[in-house]
Coordinates of C-alpha atoms in Angstrom, one line a residue:
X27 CA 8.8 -40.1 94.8
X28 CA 10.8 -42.7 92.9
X29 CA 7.7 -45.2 93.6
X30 CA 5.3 -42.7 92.2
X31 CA 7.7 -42.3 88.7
X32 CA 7.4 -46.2 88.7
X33 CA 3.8 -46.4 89.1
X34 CA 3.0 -43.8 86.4
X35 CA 5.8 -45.9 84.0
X36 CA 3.8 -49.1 84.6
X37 CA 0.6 -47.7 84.3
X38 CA -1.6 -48.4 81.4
X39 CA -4.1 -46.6 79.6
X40 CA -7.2 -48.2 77.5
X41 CA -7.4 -45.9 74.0
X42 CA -10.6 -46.4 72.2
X43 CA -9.3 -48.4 69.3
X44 CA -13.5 -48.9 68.4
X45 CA -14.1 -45.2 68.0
X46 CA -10.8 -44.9 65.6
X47 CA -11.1 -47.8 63.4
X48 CA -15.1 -46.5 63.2
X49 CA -13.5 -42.7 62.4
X50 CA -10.5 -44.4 59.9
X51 CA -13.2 -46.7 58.1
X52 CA -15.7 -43.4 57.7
X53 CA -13.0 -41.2 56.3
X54 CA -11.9 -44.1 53.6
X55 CA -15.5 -44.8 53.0
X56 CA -15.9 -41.1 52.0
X57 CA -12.3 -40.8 50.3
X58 CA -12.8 -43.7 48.0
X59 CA -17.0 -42.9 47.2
X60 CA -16.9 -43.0 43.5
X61 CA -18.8 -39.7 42.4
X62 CA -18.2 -40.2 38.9
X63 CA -21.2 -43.3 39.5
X64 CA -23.7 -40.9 40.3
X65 CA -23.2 -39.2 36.3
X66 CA -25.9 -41.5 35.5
X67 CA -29.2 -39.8 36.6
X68 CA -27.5 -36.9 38.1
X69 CA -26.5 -35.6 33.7
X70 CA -30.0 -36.7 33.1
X71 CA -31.9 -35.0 36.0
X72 CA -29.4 -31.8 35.9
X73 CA -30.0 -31.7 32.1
X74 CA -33.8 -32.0 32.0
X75 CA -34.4 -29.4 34.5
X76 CA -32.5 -27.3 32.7
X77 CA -34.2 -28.0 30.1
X78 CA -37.4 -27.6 31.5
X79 CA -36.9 -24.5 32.6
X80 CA -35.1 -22.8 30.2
X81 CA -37.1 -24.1 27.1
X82 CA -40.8 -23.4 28.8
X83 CA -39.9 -20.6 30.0
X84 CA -38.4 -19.3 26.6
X85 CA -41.6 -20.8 25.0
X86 CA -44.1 -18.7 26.9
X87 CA -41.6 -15.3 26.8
X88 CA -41.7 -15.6 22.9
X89 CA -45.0 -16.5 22.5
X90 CA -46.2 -13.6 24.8
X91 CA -43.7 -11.3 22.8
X92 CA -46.5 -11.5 19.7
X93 CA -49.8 -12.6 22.1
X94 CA -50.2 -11.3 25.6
X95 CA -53.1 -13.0 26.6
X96 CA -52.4 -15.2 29.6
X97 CA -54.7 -18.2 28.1
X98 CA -52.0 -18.3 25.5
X99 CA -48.8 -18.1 27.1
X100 CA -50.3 -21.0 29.8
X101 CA -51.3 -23.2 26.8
X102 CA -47.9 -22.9 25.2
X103 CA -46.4 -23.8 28.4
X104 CA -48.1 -26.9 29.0
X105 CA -47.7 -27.8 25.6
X106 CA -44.3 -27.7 25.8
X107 CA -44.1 -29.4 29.1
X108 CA -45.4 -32.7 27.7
X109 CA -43.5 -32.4 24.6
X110 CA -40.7 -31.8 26.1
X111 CA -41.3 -34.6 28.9
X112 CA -41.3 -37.1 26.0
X113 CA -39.0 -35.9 24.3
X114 CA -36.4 -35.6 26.9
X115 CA -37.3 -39.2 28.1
X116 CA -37.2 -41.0 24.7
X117 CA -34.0 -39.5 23.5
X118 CA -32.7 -40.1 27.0
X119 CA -33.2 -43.6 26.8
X120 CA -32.3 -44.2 23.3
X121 CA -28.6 -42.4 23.6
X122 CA -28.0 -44.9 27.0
X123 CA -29.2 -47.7 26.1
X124 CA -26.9 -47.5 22.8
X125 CA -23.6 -46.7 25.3
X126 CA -24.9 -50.0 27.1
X127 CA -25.1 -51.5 24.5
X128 CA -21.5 -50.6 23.6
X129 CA -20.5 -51.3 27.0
X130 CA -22.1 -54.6 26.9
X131 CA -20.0 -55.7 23.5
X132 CA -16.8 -54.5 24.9
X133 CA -16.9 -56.4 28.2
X134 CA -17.6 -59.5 26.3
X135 CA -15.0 -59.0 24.2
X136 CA -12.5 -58.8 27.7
X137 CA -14.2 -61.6 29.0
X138 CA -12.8 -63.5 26.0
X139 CA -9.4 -62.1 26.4
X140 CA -8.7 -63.1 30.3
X141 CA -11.1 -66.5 29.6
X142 CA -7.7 -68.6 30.9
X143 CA -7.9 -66.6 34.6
X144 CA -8.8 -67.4 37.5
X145 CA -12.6 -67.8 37.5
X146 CA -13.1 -66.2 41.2
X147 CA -11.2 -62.8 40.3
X148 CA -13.5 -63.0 36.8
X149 CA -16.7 -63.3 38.9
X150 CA -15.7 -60.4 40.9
X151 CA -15.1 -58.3 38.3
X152 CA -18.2 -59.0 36.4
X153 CA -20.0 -57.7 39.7
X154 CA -18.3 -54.6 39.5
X155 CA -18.7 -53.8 35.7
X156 CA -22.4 -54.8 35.9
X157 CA -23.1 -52.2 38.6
X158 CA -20.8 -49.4 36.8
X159 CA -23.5 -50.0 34.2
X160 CA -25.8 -47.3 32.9
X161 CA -29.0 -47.9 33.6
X162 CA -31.9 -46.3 30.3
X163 CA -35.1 -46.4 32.3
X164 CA -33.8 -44.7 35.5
X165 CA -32.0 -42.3 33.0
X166 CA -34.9 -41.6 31.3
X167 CA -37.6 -41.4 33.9
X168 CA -35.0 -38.5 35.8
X169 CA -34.8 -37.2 32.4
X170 CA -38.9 -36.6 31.9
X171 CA -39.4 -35.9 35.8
X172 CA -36.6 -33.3 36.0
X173 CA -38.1 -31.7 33.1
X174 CA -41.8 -31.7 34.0
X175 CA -40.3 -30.2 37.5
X176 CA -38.4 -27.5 35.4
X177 CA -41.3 -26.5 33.4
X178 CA -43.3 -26.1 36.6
X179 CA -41.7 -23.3 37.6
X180 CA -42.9 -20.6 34.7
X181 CA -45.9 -22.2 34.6
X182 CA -47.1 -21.8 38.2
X183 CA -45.7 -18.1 38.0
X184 CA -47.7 -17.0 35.0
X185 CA -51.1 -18.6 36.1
X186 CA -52.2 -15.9 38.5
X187 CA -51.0 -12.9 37.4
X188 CA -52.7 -10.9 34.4
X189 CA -50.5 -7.8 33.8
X190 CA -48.3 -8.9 31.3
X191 CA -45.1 -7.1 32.0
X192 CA -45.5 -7.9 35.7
X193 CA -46.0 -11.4 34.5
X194 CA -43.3 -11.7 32.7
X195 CA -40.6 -10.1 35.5
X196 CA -42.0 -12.5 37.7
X197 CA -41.7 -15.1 34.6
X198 CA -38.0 -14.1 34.7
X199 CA -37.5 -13.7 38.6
X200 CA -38.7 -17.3 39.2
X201 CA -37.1 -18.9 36.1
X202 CA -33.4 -17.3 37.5
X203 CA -33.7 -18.4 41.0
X204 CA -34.9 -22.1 39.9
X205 CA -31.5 -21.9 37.2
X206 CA -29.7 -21.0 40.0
X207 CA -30.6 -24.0 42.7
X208 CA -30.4 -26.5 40.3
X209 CA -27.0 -25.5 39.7
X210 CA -25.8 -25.4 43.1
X211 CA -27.9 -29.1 43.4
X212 CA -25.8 -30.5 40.4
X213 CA -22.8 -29.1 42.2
X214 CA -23.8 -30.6 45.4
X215 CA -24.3 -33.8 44.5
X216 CA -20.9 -34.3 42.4
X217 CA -19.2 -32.4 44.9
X218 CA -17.5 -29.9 42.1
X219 CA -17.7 -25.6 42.4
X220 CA -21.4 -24.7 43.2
X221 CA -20.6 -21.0 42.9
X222 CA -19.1 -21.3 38.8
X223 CA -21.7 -23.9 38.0
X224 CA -24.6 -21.5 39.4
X225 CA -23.3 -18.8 37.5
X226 CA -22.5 -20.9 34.0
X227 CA -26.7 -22.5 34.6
X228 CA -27.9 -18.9 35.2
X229 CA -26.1 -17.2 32.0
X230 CA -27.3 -19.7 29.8
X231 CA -30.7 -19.6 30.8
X232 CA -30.8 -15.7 30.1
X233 CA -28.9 -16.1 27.0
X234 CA -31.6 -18.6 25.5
X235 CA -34.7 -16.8 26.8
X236 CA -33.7 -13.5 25.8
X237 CA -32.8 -15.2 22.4
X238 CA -35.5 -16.3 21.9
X239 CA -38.0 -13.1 22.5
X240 CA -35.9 -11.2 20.6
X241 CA -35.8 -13.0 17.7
X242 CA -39.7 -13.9 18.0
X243 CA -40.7 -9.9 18.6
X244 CA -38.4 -9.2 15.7
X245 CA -40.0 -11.9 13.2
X246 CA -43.4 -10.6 14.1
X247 CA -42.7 -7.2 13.2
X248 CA -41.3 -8.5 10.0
X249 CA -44.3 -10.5 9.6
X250 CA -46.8 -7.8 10.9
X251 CA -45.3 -5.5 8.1
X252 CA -45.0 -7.8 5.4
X253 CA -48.6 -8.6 5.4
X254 CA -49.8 -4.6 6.3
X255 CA -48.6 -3.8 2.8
X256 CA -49.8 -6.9 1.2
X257 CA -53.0 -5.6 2.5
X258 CA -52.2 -2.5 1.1
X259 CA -51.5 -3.8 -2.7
X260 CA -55.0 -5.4 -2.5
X261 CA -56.8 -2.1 -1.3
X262 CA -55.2 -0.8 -4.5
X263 CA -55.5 -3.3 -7.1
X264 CA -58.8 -4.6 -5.8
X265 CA -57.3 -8.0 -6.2
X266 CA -54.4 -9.8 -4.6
X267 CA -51.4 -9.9 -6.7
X268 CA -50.8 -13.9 -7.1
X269 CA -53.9 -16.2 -7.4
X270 CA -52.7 -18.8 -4.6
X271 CA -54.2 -15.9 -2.4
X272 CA -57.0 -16.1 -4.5
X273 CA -59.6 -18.0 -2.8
X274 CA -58.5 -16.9 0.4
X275 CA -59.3 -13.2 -0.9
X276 CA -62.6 -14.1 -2.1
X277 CA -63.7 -14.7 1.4
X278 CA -62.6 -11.6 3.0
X279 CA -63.0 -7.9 3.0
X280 CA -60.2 -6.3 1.0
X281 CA -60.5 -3.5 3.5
X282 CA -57.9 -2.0 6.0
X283 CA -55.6 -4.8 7.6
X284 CA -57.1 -7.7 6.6
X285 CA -54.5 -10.2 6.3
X286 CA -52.3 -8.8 9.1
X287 CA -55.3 -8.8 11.5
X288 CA -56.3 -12.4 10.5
X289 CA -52.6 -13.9 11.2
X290 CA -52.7 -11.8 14.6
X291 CA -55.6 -13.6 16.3

């Protein structure tokens, strides 16, 4: 018995010190991952989708809020996809290329200040600084790409469907579901709440598009009246009443709603 107590003291066991430092050098890996780094395309692609989204969509909802005719709404879209493609990508790269540029002046100006250390350490940090870097073009091509994919969305929804209030539900539909992954995928990716950054994408989306056609329907029935009773002075006075109109007058048929009809086309 007492040789068996001995035997089990003096006994060793391997542990697999591999598998731990493997497991230890994982978990610091993940614990000291910078996520702040990824801020430069991730702002930029999180941003333009957005963008893309909310602004096409909100383009084709107001437009379609005076005209209903698909070929309309699908041009508007697409017009605003390339502008706002290249707009997204120019002002993208303007705004980081000045912070690099700013970044740029201010390490040279600590360069200057620690010129008397040691030269190794200075090397060392210049790697460091010149990867924390933004970077314009890869900024600005995730800008223009995010947007174009953003835009996509109400576009591809509209094409095939001719009813217009079924068109614009499914408008709306695909537009809030699209908000609403590309929140939880900025979430994701910089590893913050996906649940309140969903929401916050979502509400703002359906604050800007419902801006938007209000504000559009409401200017066009301004508009639409306006120019009904315009039309109306003219029936009466056989002339319009300020001669800029004049020439414009001379070529139409003072009749019914001239002027409102011609501006509704």
């Amino acid at each position: 018995m007492a040789s068996n107590q001995t035997s089990l003291h003096d006994a060793k066991f391997s542990i697999p010190v591999h598998d731990v430092e493997q497991q230890t050098s994982l978990e610091l890996k993940e614990k000291d991952f910078d996520y702040s780094k990824r801020s430069q395309w991730l702002r930029a692609a999180v941003l333009g989708a957005n963008d893309g989204l909310v602004s096409t969509a909100s383009l084709m909802m107001g437009v379609g809020a005076v005209k209903q005719d698909i070929k309309v709404m699908i041009l508007t879209g697409f017009a605003g996809l390339v502008a706002g493609a290249c707009s997204m990508a120019i002002g993208e790269f303007v705004s980081v290329y000045s912070q690099l540029d700013i970044e740029v002046a201010q390490m040279k100006r600590e360069k200057r200040r620690v010129a008397g250390e040691d030269q190794d350490q200075e090397k060392e940090e210049d790697g460091d600084e010149k990867e924390s870097l933004p970077n314009p073009a890869q900024a600005a091509a995730a800008s223009a790409l995010a947007f174009s994919i953003g835009a996509m969305v109400p576009l591809l929804a509209a094409s095939f469907i001719r009813d217009y209030k079924v068109r614009i539900g499914v408008v709306i539909g695909a537009v809030s579901l699209a908000l609403v992954v590309f929140g939880w995928l900025g979430a994701a990716l910089g590893r913050a709440p996906a649940a309140r950054s969903s929401v916050r994408v979502l509400v703002g989306g359906w604050l800007a598009m419902a801006v938007t056609f209000g504000l559009t329907k409401l200017i066009a029935s301004s508009v639409r009246e306006i120019l009904h009773q315009f039309d109306s002075l003219i029936v009466v006075t056989g002339s319009p009443p300020d001669s800029v109109f004049s020439c414009c007058a001379s070529n139409c048929n003072p009749s019914g709603s001239t002027w409102a009809s011609l501006l509704m086309r």
